[in-house]
PDB file of C-alpha atoms in Angstrom:
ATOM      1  CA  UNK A 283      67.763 -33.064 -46.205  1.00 56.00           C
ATOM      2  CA  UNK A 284      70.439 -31.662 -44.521  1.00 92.00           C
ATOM      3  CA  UNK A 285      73.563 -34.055 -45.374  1.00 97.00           C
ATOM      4  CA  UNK A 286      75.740 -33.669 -47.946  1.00 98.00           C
ATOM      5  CA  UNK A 287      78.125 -36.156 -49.273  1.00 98.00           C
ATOM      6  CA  UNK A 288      80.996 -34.158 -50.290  1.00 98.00           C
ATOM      7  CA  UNK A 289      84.145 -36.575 -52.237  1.00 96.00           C
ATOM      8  CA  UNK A 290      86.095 -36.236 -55.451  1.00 94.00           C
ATOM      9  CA  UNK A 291      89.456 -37.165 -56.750  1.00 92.00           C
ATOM     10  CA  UNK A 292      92.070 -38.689 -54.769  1.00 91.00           C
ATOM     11  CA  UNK A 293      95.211 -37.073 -56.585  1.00 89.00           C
ATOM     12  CA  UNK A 294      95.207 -33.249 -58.077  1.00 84.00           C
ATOM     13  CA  UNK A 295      91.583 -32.596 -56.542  1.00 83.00           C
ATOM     14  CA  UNK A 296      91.609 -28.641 -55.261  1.00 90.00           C
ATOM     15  CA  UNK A 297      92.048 -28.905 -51.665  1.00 93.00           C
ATOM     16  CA  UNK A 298      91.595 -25.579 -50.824  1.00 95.00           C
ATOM     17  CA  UNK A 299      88.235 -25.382 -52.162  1.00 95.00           C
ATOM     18  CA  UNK A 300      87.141 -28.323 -50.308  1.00 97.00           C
ATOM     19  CA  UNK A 301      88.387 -27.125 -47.119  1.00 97.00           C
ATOM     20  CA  UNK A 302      87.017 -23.798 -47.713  1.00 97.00           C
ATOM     21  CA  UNK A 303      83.374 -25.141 -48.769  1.00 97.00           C
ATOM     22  CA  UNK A 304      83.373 -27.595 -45.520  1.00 98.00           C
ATOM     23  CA  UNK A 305      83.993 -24.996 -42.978  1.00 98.00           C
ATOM     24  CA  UNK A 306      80.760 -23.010 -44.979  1.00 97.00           C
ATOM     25  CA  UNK A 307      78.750 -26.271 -44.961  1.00 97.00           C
ATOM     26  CA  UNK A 308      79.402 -26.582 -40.925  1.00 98.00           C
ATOM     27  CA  UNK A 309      78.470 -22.802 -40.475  1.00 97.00           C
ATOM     28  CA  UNK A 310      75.420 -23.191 -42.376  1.00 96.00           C
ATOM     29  CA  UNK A 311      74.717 -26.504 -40.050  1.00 96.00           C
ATOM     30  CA  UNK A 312      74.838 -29.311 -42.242  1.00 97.00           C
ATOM     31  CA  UNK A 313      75.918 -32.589 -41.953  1.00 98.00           C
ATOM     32  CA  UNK A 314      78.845 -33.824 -43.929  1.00 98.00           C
ATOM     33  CA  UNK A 315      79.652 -37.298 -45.345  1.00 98.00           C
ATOM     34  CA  UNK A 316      82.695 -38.726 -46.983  1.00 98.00           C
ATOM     35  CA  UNK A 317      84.404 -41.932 -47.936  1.00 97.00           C
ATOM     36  CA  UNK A 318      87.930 -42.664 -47.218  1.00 97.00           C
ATOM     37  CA  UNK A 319      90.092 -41.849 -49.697  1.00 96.00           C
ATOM     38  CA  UNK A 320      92.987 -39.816 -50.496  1.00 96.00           C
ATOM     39  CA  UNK A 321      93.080 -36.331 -51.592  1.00 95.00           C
ATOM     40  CA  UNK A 322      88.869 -34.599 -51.392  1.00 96.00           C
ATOM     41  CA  UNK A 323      87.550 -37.479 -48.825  1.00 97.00           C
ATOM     42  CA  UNK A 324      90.958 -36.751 -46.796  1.00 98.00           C
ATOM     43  CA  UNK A 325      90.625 -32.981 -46.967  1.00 98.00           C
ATOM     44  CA  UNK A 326      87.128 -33.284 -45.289  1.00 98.00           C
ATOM     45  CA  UNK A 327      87.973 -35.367 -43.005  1.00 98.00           C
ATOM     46  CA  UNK A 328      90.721 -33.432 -41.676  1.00 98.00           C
ATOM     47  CA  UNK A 329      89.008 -30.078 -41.972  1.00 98.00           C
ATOM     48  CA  UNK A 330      86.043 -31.033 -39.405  1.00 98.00           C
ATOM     49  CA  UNK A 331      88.258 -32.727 -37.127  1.00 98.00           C
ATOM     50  CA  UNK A 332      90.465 -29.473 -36.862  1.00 98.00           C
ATOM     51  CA  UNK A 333      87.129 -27.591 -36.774  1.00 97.00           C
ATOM     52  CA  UNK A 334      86.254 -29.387 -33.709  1.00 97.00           C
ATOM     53  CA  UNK A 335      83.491 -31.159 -35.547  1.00 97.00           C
ATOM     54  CA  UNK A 336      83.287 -34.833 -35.833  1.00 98.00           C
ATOM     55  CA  UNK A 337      79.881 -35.220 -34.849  1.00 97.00           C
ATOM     56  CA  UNK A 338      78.781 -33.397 -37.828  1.00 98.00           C
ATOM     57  CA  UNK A 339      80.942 -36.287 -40.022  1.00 98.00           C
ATOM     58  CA  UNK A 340      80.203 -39.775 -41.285  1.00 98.00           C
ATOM     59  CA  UNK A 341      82.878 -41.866 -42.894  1.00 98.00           C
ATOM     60  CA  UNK A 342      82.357 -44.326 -45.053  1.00 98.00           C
ATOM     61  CA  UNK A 343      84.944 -46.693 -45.290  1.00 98.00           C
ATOM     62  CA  UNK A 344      86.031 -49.490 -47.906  1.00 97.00           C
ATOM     63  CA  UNK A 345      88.117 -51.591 -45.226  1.00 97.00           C
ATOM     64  CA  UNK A 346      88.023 -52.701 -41.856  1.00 97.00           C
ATOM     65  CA  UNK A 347      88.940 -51.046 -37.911  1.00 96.00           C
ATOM     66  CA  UNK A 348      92.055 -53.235 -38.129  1.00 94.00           C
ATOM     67  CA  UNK A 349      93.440 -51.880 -42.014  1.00 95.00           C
ATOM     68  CA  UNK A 350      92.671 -55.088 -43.652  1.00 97.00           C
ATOM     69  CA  UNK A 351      90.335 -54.214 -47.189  1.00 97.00           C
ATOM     70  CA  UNK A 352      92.342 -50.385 -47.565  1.00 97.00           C
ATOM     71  CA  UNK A 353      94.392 -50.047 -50.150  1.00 95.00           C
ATOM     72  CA  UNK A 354      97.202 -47.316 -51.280  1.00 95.00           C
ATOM     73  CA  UNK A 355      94.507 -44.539 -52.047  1.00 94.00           C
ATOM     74  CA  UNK A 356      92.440 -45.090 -48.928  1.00 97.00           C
ATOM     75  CA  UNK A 357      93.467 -42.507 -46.051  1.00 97.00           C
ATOM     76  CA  UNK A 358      93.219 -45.019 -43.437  1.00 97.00           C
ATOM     77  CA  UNK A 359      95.045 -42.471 -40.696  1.00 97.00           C
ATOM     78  CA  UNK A 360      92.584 -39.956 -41.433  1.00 98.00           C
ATOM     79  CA  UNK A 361      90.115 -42.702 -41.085  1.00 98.00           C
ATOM     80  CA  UNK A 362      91.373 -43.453 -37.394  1.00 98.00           C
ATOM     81  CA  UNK A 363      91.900 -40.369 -36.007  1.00 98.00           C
ATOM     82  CA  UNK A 364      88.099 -39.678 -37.247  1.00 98.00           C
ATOM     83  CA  UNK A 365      87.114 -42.655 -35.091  1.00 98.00           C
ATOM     84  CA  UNK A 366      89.359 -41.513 -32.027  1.00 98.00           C
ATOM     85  CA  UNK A 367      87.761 -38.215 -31.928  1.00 98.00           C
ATOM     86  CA  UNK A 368      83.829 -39.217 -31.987  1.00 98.00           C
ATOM     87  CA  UNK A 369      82.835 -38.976 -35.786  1.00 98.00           C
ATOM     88  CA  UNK A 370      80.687 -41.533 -36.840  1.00 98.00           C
ATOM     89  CA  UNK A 371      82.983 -43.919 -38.969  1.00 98.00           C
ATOM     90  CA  UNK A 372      81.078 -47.001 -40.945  1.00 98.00           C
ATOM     91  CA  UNK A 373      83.632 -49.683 -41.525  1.00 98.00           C
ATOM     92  CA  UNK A 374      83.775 -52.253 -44.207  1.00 98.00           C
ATOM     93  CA  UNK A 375      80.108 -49.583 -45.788  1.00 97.00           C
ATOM     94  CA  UNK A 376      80.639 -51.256 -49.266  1.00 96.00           C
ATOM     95  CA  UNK A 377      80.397 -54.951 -48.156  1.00 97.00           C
ATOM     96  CA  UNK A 378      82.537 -57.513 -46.396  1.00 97.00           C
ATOM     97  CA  UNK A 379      86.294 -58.424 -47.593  1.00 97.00           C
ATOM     98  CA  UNK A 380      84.847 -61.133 -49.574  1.00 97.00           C
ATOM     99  CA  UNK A 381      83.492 -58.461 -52.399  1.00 96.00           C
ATOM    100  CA  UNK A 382      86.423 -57.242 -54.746  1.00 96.00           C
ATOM    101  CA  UNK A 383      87.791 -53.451 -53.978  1.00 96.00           C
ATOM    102  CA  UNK A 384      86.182 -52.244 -56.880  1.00 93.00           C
ATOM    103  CA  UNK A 385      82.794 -53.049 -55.724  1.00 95.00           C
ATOM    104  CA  UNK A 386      83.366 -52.588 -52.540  1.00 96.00           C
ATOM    105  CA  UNK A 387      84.466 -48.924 -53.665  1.00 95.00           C
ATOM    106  CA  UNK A 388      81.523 -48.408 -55.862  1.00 94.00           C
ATOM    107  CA  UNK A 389      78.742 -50.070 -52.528  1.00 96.00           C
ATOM    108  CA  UNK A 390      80.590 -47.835 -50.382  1.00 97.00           C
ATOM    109  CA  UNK A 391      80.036 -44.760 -52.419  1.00 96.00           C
ATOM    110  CA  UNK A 392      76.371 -45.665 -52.813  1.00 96.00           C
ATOM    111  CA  UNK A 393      76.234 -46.200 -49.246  1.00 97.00           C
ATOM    112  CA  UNK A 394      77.782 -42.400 -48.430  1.00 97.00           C
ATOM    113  CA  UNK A 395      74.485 -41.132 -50.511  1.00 96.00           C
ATOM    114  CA  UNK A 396      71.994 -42.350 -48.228  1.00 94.00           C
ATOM    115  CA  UNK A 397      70.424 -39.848 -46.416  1.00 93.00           C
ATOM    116  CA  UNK A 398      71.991 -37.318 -48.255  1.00 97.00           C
ATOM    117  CA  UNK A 399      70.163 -34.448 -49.973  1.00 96.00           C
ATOM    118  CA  UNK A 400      72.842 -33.361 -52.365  1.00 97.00           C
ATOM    119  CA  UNK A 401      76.233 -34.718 -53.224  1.00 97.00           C
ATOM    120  CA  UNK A 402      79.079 -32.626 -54.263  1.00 97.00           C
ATOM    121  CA  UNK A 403      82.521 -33.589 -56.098  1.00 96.00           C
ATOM    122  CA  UNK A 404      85.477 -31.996 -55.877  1.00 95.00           C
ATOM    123  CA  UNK A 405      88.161 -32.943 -59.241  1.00 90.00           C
ATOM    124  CA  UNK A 406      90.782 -32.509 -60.773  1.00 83.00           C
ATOM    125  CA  UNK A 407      90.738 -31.150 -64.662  1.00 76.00           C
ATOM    126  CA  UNK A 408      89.622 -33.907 -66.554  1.00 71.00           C
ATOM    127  CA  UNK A 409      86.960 -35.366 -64.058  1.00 70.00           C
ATOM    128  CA  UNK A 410      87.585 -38.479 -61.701  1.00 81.00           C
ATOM    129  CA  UNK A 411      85.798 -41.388 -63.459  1.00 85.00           C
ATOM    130  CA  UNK A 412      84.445 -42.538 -59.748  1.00 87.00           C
ATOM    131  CA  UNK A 413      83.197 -39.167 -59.032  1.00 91.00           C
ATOM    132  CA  UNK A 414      80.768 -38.502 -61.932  1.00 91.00           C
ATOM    133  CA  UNK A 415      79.650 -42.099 -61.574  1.00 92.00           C
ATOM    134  CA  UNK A 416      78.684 -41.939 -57.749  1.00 94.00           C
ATOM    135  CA  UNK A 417      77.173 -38.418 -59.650  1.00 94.00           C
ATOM    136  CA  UNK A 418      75.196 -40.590 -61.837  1.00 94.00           C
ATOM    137  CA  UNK A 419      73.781 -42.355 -58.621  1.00 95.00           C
ATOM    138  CA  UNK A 420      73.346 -39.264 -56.906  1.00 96.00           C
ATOM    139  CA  UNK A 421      70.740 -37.864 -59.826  1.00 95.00           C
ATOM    140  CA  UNK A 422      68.997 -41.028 -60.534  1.00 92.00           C
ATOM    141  CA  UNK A 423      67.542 -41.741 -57.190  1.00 93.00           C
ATOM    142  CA  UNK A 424      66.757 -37.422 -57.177  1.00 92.00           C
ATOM    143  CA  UNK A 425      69.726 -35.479 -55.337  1.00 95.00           C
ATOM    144  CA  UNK A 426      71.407 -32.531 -56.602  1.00 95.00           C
ATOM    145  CA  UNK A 427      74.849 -33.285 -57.615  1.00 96.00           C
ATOM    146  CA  UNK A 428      77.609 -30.070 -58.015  1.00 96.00           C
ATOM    147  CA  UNK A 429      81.190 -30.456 -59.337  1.00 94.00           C
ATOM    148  CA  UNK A 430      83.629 -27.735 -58.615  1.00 93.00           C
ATOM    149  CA  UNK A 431      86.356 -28.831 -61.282  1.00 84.00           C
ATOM    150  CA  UNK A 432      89.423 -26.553 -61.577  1.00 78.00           C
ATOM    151  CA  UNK A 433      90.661 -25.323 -64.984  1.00 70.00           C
ATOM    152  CA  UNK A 434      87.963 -26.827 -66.736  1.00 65.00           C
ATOM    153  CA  UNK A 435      85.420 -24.974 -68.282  1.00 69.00           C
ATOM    154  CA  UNK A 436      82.482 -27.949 -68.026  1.00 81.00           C
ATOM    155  CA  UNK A 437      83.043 -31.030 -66.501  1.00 86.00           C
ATOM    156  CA  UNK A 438      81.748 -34.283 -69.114  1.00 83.00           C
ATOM    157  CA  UNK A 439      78.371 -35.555 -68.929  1.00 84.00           C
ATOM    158  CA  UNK A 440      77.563 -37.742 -66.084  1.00 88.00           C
ATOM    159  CA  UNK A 441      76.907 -41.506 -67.615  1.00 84.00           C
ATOM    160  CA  UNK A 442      74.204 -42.906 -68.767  1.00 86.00           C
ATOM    161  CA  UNK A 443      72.208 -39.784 -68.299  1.00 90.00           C
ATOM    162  CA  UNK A 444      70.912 -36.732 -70.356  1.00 90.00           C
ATOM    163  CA  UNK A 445      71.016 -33.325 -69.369  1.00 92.00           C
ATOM    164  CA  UNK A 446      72.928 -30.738 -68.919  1.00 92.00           C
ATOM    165  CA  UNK A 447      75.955 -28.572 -66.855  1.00 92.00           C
ATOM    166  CA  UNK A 448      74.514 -24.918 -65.171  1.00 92.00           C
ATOM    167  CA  UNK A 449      77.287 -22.291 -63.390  1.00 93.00           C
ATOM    168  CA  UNK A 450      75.891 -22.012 -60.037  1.00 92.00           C
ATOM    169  CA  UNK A 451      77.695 -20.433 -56.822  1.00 92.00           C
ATOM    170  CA  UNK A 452      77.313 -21.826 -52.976  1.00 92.00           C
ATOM    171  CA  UNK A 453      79.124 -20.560 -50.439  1.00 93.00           C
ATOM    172  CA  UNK A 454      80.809 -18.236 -52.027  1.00 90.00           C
ATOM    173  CA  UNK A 455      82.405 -20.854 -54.662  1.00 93.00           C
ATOM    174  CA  UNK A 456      81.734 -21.476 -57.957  1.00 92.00           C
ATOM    175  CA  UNK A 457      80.486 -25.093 -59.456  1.00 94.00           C
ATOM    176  CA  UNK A 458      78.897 -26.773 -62.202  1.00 93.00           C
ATOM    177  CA  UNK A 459      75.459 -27.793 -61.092  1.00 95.00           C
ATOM    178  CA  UNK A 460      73.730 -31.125 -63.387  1.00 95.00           C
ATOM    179  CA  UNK A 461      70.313 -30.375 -64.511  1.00 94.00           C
ATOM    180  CA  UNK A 462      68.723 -33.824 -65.740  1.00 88.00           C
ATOM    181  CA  UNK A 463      66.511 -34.104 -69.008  1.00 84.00           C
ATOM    182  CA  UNK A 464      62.795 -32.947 -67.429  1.00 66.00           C
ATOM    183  CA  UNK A 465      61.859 -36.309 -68.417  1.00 52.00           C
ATOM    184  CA  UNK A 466      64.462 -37.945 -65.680  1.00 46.00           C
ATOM    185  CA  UNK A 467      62.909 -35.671 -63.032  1.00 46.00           C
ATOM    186  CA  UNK A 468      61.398 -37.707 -60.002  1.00 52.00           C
ATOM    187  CA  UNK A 469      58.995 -35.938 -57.656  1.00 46.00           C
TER     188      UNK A 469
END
């Protein structure tokens, strides 16, 4: 596939490797998908748009056009501009107001995977706990999942899953790429 959901921690998340991998990933022509949060999702987000990009970008947001369902750690300007300048932005993607924020969070995260051949997480040291779960997603229904994690030498096991952490390099960065138990592997 040639999407890639690219996300990670909202606060102390290395910005200038995501900025740096997303201008590689548009070079290389993928497609990019985000959610709308603070810090990583934000750093996308702006990157393409000052690329000139949006119609390489899907958002995937946890509230509505209007700001009602956001909350303090959703980038809702970022959001808006995105949807001013023609990238494709998928309001209220984890379920109406109805469902609480933290599913809605956790739906819209799940929702950003779809069509997505590999997912990649940008954190700060010690991990974001909603990263390496939306990771967990990511290997059970068969994408590859990288972490680039910043003064940490291996990120922590990905839930409810056994396997393992591998050095690997793309685009000229280094990250931590999961390699699942061969009995977990789906063909």
């Amino acid at each position: 596939m040639n999407k890639i959901l690219i996300g990670g921690s909202r606060a102390g998340a290395p910005l200038s490797a995501v900025r740096s991998f997303v201008i590689q990933a548009l070079k290389a022509g993928f497609e990019l998908s985000t959610g709308c949060a603070l810090g990583a999702d934000q750093a996308v987000i702006q990157t393409v748009l000052s690329l000139g990009a949006p119609s390489s970008l899907s958002v995937y947001a946890v509230g509505a056009p209007g700001g009602s369902g956001f909350w303090a750690g959703s980038a809702c300007a970022a959001v808006r501009q995105a949807a001013a300048r023609g990238a494709r932005v998928l309001w209220l993607a984890g379920g109406s107001l109805s469902v609480p924020l933290f599913g809605r969070l956790a739906a819209r995260s799940r929702a950003a995977l779809a069509g997505c051949g590999s997912a990649v997480f940008f954190c700060r040291p010690g991990g974001s706990k909603g990263s390496f779960k939306t990771a967990a997603v990511a290997v059970a229904q068969g994408k590859n999942v990288f972490v680039y994690v910043s003064g940490v030498s291996i990120p922590p096991a990905l839930p409810g899953l056994s396997g393992f952490w591998l050095m690997s390099s793309m685009f000229g960065l280094s990250f931590w790429a999961w390699v699942p138990d061969q009995t977990e592997l789906s063909f």
